[in-house]
Tab-separated table of C-alpha atoms and ligand atoms in Angstrom:
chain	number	residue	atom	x	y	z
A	17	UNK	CA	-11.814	7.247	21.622
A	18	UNK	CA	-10.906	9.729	18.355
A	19	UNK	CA	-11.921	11.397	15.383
A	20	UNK	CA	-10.000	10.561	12.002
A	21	UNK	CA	-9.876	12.537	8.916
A	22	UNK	CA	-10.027	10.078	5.577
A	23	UNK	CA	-8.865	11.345	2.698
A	24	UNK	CA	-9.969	9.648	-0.078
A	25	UNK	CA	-12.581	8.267	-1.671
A	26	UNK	CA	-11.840	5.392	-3.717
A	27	UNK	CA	-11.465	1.448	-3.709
A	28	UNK	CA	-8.831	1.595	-0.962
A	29	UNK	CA	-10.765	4.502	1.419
A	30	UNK	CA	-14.284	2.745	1.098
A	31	UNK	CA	-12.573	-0.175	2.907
A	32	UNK	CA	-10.709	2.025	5.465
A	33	UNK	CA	-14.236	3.444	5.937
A	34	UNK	CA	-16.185	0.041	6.296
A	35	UNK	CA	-13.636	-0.876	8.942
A	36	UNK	CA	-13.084	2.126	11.038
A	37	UNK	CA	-17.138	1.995	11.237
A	38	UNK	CA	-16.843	-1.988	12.453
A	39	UNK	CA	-14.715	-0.359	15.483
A	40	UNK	CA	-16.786	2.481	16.592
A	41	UNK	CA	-15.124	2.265	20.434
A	42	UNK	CA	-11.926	3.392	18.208
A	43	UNK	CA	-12.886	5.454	15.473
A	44	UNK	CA	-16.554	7.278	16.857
A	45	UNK	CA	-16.276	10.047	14.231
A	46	UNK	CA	-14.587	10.268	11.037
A	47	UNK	CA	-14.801	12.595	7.899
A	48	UNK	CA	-14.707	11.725	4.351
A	49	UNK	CA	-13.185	13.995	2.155
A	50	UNK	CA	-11.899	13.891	-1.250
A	51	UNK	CA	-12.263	15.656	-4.448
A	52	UNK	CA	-15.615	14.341	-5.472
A	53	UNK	CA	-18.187	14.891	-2.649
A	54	UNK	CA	-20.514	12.831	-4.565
A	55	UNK	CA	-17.889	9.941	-3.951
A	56	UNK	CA	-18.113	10.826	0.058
A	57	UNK	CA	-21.638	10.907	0.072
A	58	UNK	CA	-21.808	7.720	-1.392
A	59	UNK	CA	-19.620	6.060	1.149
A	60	UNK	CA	-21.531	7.468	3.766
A	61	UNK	CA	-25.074	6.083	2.172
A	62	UNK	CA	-23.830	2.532	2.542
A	63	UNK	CA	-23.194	3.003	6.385
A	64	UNK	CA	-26.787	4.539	7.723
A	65	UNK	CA	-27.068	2.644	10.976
A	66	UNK	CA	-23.277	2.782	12.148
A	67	UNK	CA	-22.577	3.745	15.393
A	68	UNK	CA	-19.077	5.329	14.079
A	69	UNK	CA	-20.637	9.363	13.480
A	70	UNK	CA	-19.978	9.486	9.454
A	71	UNK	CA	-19.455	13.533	7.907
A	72	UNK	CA	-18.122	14.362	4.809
A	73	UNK	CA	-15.918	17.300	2.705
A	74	UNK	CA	-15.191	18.321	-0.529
A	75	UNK	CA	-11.051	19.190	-0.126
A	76	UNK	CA	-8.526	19.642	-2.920
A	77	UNK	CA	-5.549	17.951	-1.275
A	78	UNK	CA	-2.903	19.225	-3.750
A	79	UNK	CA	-3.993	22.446	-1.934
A	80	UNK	CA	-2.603	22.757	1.454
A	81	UNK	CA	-4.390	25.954	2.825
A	82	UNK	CA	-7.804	23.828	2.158
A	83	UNK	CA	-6.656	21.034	4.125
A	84	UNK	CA	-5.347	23.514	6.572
A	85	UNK	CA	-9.215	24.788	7.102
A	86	UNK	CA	-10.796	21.464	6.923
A	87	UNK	CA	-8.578	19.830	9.523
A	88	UNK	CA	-9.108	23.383	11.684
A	89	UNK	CA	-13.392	22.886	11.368
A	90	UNK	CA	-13.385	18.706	12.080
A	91	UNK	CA	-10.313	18.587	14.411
A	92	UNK	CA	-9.545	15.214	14.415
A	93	UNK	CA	-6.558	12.806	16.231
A	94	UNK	CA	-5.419	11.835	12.733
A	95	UNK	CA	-5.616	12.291	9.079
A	96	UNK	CA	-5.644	8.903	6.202
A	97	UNK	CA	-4.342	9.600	3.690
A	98	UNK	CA	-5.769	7.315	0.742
A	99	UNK	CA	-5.955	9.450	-1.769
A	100	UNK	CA	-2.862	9.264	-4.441
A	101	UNK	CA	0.987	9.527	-3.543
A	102	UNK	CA	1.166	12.879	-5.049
A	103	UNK	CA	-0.995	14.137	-2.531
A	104	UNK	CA	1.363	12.675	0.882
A	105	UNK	CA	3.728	16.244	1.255
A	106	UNK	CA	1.040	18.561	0.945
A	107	UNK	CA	-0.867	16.512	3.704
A	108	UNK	CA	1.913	16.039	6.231
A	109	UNK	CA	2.314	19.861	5.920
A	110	UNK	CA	-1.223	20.369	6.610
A	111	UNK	CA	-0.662	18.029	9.986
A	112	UNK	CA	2.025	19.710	10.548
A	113	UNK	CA	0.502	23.126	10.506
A	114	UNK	CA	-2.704	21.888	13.248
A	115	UNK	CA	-0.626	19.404	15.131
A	116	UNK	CA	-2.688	16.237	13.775
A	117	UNK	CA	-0.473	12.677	13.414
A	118	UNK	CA	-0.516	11.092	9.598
A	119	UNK	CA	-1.189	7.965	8.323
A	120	UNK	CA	-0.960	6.403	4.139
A	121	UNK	CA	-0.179	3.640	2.223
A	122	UNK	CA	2.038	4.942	-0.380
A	123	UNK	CA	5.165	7.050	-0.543
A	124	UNK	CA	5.175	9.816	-2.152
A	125	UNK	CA	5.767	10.257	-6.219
A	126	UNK	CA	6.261	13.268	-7.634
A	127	UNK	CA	4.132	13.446	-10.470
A	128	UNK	CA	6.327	14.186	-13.444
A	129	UNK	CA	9.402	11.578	-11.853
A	130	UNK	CA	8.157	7.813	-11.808
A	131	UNK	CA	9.926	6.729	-9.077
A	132	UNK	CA	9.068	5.768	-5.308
A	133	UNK	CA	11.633	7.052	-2.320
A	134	UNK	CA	11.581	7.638	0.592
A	135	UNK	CA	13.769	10.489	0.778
A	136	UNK	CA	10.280	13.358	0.338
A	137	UNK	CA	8.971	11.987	3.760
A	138	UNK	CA	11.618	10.911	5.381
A	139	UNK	CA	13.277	14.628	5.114
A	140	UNK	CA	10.202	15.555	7.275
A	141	UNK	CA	11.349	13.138	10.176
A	142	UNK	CA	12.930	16.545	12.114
A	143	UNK	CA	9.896	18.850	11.918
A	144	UNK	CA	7.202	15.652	12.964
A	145	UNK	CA	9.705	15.101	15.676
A	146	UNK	CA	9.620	18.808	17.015
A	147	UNK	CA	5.811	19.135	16.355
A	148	UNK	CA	5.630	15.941	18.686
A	149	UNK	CA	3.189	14.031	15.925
A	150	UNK	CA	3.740	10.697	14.526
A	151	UNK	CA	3.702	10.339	10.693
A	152	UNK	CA	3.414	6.114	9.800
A	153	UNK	CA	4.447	5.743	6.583
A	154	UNK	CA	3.393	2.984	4.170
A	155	UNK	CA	0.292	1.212	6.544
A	156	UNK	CA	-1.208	-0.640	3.618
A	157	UNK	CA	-0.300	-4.436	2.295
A	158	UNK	CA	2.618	-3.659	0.698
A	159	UNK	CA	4.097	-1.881	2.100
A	160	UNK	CA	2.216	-1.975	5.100
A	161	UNK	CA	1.113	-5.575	6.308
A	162	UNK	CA	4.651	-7.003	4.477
A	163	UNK	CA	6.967	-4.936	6.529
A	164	UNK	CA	5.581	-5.540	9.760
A	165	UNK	CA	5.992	-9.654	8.638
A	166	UNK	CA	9.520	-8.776	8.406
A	167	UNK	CA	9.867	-7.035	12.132
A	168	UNK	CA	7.903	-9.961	13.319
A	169	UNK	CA	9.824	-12.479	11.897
A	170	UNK	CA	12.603	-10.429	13.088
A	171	UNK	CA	11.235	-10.536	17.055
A	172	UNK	CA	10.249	-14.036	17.074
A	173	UNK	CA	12.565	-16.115	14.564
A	174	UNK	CA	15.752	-15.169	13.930
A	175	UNK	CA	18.948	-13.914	15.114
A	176	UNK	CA	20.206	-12.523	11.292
A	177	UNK	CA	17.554	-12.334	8.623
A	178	UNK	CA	19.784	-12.652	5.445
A	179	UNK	CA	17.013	-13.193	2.184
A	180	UNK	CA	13.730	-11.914	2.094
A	181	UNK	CA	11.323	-12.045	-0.950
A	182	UNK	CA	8.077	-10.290	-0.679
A	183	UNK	CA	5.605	-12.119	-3.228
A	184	UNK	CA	2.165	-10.756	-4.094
A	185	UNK	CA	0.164	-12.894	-5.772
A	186	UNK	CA	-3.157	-12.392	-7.318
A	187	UNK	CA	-5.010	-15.069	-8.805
A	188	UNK	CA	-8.632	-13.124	-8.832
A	189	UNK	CA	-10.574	-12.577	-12.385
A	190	UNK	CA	-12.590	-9.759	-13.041
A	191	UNK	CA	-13.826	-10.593	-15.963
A	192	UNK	CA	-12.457	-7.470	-17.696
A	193	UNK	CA	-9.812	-7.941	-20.534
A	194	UNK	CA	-7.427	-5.125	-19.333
A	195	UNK	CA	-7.716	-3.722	-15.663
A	196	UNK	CA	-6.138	-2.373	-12.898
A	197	UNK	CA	-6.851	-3.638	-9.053
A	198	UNK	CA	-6.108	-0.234	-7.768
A	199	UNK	CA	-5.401	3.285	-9.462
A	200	UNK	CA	-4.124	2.492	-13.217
A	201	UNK	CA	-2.262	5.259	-13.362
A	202	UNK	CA	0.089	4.733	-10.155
A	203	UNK	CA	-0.222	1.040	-11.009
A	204	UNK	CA	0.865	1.271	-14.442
A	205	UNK	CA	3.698	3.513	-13.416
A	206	UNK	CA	4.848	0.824	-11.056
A	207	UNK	CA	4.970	-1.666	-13.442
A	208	UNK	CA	6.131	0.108	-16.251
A	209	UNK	CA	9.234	0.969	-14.473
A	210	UNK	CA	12.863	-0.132	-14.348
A	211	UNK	CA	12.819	-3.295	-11.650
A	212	UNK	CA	15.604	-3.647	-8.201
A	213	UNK	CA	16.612	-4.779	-5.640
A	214	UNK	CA	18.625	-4.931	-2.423
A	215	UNK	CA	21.664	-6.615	-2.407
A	216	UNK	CA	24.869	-6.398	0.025
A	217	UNK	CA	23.939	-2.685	0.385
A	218	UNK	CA	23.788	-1.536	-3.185
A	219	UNK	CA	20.648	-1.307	-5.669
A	220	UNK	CA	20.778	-4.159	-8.380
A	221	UNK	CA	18.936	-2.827	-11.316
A	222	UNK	CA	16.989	-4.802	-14.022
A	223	UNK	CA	14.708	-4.172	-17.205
A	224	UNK	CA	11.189	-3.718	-16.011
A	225	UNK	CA	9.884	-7.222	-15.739
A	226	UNK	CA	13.063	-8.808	-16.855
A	227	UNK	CA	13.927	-11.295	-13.877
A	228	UNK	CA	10.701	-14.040	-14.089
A	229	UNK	CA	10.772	-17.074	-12.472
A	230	UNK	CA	7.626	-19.438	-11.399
A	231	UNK	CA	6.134	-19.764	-7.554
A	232	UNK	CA	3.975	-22.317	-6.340
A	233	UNK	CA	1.923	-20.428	-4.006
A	234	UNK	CA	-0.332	-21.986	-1.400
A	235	UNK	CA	-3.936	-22.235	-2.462
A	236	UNK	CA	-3.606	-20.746	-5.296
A	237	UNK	CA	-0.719	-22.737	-6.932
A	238	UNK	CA	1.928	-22.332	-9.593
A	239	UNK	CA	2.267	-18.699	-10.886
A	240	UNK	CA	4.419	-16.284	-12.747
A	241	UNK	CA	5.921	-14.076	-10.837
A	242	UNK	CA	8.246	-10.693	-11.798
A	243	UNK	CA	10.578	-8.603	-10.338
A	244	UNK	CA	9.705	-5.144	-9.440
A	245	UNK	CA	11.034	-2.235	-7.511
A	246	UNK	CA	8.684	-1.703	-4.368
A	247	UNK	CA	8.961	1.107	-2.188
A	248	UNK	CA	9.064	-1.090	1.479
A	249	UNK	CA	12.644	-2.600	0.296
A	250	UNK	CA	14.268	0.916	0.852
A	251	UNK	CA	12.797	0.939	4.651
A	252	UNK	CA	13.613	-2.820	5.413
A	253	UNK	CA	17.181	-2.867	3.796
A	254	UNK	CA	17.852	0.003	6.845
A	255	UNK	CA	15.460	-1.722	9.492
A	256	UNK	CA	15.801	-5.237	8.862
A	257	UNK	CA	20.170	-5.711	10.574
A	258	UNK	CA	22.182	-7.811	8.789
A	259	UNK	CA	19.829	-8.408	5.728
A	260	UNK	CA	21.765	-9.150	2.188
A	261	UNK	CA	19.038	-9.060	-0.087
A	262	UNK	CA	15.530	-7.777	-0.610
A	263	UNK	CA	13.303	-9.044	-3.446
A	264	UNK	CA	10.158	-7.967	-4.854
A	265	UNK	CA	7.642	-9.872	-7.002
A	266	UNK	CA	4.576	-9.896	-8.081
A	267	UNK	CA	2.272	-12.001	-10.157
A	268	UNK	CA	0.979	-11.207	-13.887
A	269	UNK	CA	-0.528	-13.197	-16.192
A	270	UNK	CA	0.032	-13.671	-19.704
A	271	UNK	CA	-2.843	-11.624	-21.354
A	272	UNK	CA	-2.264	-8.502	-18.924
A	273	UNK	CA	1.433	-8.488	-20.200
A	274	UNK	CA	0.325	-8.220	-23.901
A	275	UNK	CA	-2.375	-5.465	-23.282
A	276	UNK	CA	0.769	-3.518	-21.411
A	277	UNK	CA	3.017	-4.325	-23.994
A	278	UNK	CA	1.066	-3.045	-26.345
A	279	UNK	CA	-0.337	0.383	-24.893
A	280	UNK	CA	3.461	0.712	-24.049
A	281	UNK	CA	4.647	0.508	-27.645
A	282	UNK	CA	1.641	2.702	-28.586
A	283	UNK	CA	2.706	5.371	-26.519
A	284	UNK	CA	-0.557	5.206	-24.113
A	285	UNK	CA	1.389	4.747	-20.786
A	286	UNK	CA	3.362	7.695	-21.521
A	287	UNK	CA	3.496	10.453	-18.746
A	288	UNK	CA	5.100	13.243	-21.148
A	289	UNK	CA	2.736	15.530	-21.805
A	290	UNK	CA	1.106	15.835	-25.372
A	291	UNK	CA	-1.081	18.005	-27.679
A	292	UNK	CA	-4.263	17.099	-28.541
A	293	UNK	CA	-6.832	19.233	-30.147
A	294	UNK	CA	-5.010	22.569	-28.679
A	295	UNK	CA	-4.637	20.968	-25.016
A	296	UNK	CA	-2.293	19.536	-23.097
A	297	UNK	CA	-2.878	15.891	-22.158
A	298	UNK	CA	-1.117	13.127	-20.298
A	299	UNK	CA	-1.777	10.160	-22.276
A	300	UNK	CA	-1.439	7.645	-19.094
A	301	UNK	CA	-3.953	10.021	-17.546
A	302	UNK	CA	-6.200	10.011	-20.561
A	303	UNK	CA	-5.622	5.693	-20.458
A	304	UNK	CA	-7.041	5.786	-16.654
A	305	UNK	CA	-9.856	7.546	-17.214
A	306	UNK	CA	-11.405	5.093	-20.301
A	307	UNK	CA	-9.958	1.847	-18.118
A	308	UNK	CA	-12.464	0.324	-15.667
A	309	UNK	CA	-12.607	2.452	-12.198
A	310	UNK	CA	-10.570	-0.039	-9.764
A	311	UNK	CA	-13.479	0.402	-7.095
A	312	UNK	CA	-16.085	-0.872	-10.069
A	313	UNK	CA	-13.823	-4.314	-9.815
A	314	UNK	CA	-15.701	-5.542	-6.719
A	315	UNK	CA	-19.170	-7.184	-7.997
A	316	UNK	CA	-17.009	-9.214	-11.107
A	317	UNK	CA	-13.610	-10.146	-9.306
A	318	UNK	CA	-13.542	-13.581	-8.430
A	319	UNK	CA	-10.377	-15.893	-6.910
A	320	UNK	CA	-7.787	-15.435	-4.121
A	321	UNK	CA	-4.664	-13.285	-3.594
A	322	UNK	CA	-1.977	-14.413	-1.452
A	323	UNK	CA	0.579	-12.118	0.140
A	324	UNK	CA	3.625	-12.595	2.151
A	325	UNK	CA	7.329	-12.801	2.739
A	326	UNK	CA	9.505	-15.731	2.354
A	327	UNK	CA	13.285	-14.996	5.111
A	328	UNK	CA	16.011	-16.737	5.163
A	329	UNK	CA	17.995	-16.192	7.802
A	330	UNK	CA	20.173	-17.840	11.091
A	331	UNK	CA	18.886	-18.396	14.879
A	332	UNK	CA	20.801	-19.928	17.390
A	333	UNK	CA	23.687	-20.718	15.333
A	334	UNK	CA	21.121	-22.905	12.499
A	335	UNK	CA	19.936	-21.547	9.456
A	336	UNK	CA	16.130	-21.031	9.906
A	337	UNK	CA	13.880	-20.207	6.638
A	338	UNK	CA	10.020	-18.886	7.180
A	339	UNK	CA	6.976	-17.810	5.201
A	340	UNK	CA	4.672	-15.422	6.281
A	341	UNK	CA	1.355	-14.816	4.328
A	342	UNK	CA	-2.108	-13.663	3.872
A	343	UNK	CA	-4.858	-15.445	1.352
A	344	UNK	CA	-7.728	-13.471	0.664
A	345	UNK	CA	-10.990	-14.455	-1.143
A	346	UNK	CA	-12.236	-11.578	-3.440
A	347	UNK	CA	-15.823	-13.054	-2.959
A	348	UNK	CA	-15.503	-12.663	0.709
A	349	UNK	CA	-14.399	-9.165	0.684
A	350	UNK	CA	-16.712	-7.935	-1.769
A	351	UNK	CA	-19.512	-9.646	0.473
A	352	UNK	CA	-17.986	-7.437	3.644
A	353	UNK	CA	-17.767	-4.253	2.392
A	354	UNK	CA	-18.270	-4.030	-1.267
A	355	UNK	CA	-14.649	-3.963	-2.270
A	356	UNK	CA	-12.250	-6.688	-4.217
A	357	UNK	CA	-9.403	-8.137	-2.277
A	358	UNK	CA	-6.858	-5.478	-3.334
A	359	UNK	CA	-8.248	-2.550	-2.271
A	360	UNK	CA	-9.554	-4.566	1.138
A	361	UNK	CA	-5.739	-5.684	2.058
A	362	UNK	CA	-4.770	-2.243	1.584
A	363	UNK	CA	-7.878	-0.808	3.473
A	364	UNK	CA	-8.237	-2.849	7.121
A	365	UNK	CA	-4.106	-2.025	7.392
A	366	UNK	CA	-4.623	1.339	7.235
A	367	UNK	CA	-7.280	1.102	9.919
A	368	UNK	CA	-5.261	-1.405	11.745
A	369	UNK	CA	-2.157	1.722	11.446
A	370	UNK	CA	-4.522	4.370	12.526
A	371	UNK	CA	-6.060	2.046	15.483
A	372	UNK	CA	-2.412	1.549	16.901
A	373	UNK	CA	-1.780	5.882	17.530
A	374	UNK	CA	-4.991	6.632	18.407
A	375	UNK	CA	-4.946	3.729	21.047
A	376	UNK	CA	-1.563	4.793	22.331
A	377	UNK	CA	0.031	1.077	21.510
A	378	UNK	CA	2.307	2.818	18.758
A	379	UNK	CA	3.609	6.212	19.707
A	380	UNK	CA	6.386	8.939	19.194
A	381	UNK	CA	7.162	12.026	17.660
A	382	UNK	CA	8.846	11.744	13.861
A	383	UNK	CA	8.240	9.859	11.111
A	384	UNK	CA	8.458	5.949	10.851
A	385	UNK	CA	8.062	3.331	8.733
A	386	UNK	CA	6.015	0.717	10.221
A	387	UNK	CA	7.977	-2.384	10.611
A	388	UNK	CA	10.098	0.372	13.041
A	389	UNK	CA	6.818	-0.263	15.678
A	390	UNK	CA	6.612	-3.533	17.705
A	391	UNK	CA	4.484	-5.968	15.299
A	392	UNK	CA	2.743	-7.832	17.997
A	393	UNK	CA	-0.469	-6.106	18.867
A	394	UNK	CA	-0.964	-5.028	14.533
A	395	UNK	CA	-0.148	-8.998	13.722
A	396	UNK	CA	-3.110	-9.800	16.137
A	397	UNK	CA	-5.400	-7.355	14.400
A	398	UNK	CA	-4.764	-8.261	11.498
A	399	UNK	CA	-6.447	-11.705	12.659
A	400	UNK	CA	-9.411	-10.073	14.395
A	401	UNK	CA	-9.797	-7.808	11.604
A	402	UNK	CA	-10.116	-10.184	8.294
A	403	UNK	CA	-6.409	-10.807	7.234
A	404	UNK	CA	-5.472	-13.843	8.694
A	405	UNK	CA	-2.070	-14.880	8.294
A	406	UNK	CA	-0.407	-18.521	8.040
A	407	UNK	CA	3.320	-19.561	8.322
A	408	UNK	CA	5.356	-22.584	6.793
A	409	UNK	CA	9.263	-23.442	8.293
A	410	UNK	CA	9.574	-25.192	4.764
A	411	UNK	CA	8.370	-23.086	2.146
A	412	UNK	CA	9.792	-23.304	-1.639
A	413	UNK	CA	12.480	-20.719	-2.324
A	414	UNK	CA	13.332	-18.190	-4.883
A	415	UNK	CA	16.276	-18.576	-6.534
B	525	LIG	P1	-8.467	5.432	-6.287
B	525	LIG	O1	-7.991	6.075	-7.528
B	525	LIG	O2	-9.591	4.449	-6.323
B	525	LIG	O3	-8.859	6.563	-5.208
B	525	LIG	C1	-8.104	7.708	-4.994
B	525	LIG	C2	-8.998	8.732	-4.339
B	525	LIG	O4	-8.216	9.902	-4.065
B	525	LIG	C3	-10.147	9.162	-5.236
B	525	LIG	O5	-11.312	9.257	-4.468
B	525	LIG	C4	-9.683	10.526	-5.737
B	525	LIG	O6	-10.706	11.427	-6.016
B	525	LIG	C5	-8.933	11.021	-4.522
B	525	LIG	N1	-8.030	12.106	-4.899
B	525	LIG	C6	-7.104	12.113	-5.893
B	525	LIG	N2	-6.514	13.302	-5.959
B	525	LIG	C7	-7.062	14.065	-4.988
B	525	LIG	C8	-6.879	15.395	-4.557
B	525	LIG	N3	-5.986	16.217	-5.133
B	525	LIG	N4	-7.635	15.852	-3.540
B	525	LIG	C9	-8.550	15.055	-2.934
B	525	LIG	N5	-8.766	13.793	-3.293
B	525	LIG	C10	-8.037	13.297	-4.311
B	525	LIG	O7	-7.173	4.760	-5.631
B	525	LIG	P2	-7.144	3.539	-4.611
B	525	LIG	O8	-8.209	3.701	-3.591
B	525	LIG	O9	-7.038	2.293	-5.376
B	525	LIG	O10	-5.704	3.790	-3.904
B	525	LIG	C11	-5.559	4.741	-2.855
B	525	LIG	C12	-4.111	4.767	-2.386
B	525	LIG	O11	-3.738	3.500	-1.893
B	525	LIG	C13	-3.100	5.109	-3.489
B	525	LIG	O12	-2.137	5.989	-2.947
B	525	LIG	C14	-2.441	3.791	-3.795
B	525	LIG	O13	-1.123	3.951	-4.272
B	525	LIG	C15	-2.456	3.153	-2.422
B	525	LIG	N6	-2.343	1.683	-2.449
B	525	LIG	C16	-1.475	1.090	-1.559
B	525	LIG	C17	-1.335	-0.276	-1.543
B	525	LIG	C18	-0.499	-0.924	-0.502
B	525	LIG	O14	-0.597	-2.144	-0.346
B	525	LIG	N7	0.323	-0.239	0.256
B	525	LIG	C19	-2.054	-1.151	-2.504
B	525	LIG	C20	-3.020	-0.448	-3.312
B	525	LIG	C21	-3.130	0.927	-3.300
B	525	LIG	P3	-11.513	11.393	-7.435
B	525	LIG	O15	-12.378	10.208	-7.303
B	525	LIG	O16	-12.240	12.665	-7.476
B	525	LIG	O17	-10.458	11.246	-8.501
């Protein structure tokens, strides 16, 4: 049916590549390319046998004139982009230039400003629009797999959805002291950030991890969850009618705080620039590359993650409240496709994402955030493809 482009070659692209390969019909060639060919070629090793025809690329995607040539040579239907948030503009451009629809997970971050927005991507909406492509914007978990629980919620549940808290849980141990489950330096800048949220049309915002409160989460049980700014609460608080608040939280435990704390107050998750021994160097970069590589994780992570979205809302005159969610064995994923549960609930939405366009199911020219496409046909892929979800009409609430 198509060719895709993956850019990438990390935790979250080896699953993307592991799936797209388990639906050859879909996805009968692809290309790997990232920065490290070695990384590519390693991918590829692990799939001899696959029907899915498997090339790979060395590409600088900061560089857009390189992407430009690549995407000219393989021509394919779309481009993945798992590769880092810095790297989202320069690719769009690069479709934009050979006429090629976009896919990621992340929105983009300039690299010097912490901060997720939309604004970057969505300023391309126009130019997508007359290039007749489709950019999907944030096709991982979350955002990704969380927003299109919203729209569904949305089309089957409720009249008015006023509440919603997103909560991403992970209960998995690696083993490790201090790690990160996918790239420590966007990770760390995540959490490391000031924390809001959506209220009655305004941004509340908080100390980063200030607002804690506990969350008994199904198999998996009570944990501590936090308040963070996430990027899908921008996109849902203008998709999502009527809604009065959007929350964010996610789960940390006690002895990841303290490392954080203390490479905070040490000045290791810095992103100013520094001297050291007559170069310049950013010390969160310099943290990253002596932490464990996130895609190393898989072999030692043991435990569950659960993912979903508890909504509060009103249909047919009653209040209504419903949660939404994914639980996903690390084990299990890791026995798949060699991958821990993070990167693998990022991965299969991003082929689910790049299944819809190239099947036709979700079309249109501009750029869209994905609960904007009906969630229907991606809900029941997500069951084919090894996300399983579960809902509850009387889940525990936030307060
Ligand atoms: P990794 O760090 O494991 O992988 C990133 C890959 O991108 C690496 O192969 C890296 O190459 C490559 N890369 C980086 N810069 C460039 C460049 N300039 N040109 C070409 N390739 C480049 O990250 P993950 O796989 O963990 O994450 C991938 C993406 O998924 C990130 O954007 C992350 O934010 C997003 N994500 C989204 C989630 C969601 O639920 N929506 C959850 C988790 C992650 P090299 O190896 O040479 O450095």
């Amino acid at each position: 049916m198509g060719k895709a482009l993956i850019i990438g070659a990390g935790g979250v692209a080896n699953v993307v590549i592991h799936k797209c390969c388990q639906n050859p019909d879909v996805f009968e060639e692809i290309c790997i390319a990232s920065r490290t060919l070695d990384k590519c070629e390693a991918i590829k090793n692990k799939l001899t046998g696959s029907k899915t025809v498997i090339q790979t690329a060395q590409v600088d995607a900061d560089n857009t004139d390189m992407l430009i040539n690549l995407i000219n040579k393989f021509r394919p239907d779309i481009v993945i982009n798992v590769a880092l948030p810095y790297q989202d503009l320069t690719i769009m451009d690069a479709c934009l230039a050979t006429g090629v629809h976009y896919l990621d997970t992340a929105n983009y971050e300039p690299p010097e400003i912490p901060k997720f927005e939309y604004k970057w991507q969505w300023a391309y909406r126009d130019k997508f629009e007359k290039a007749g492509i489709t950019a999907l914007l944030g096709s991982g978990f979350d955002p990704g797999v969380t927003s299109v629980f919203c729209a569904y919620a949305q089309k089957h549940y409720f009249d008015e959805i006023h509440y919603i808290d997103i909560v991403d849980a992970n209960a998995g141990d690696h083993g490790y002291p201090f790690a990160t489950n996918f790239n420590p330096e966007i990770n760390i800048r995540e959490i490391t950030a000031k924390g809001s949220y959506w209220e009655k049309g305004n941004w509340v915002e908080t100390e980063p991890l200030e607002l804690k409160r506990v969350y008994n989460l199904p198999e998996i049980g009570p944990k501590d969850i936090y308040l963070l700014h996430h990027e899908e609460i921008e996109s849902l608080a203008l998709n999502i009618k009527g809604v009065k608040r959007i929350r964010f939280w996610m789960t940390f435990s006690e002895k990841y705080l303290t490392h954080l704390r203390v490479l905070e107050n040490v000045g290791m998750t810095s992103i100013e620039p520094i001297d050291f021994e007559g170069k310049k160097i950013i010390p969160l970069q310099f943290l990253k590359a002596v932490l464990p590589d996130p895609a190393s994780l898989g072999p030692r992570t043991k435990g569950k993650t659960n993912i979903g979205c508890i909504i509060q809302g009103v249909k047919d005159g009653k209040p209504r409240t419903y949660y939404v969610y994914n639980v996903c064995v690390h084990e299990e994923c890791y026995a798949e496709v060699g991958s821990q549960a993070i990167s693998y609930t990022t991965g299969v939405p991003a082929m689910i994402g790049a299944m819809m366009i190239l099947k036709g199911i979700w079309k249109g020219p501009g750029v869209f955030n994905i609960e904007e496409f009906d969630p229907d046909p991606f809900m029941e892929e997500l069951n084919r493809c090894g996300l399983p979800w579960k809902e509850s009409f009387a889940p525990g609430l936030i307060d």
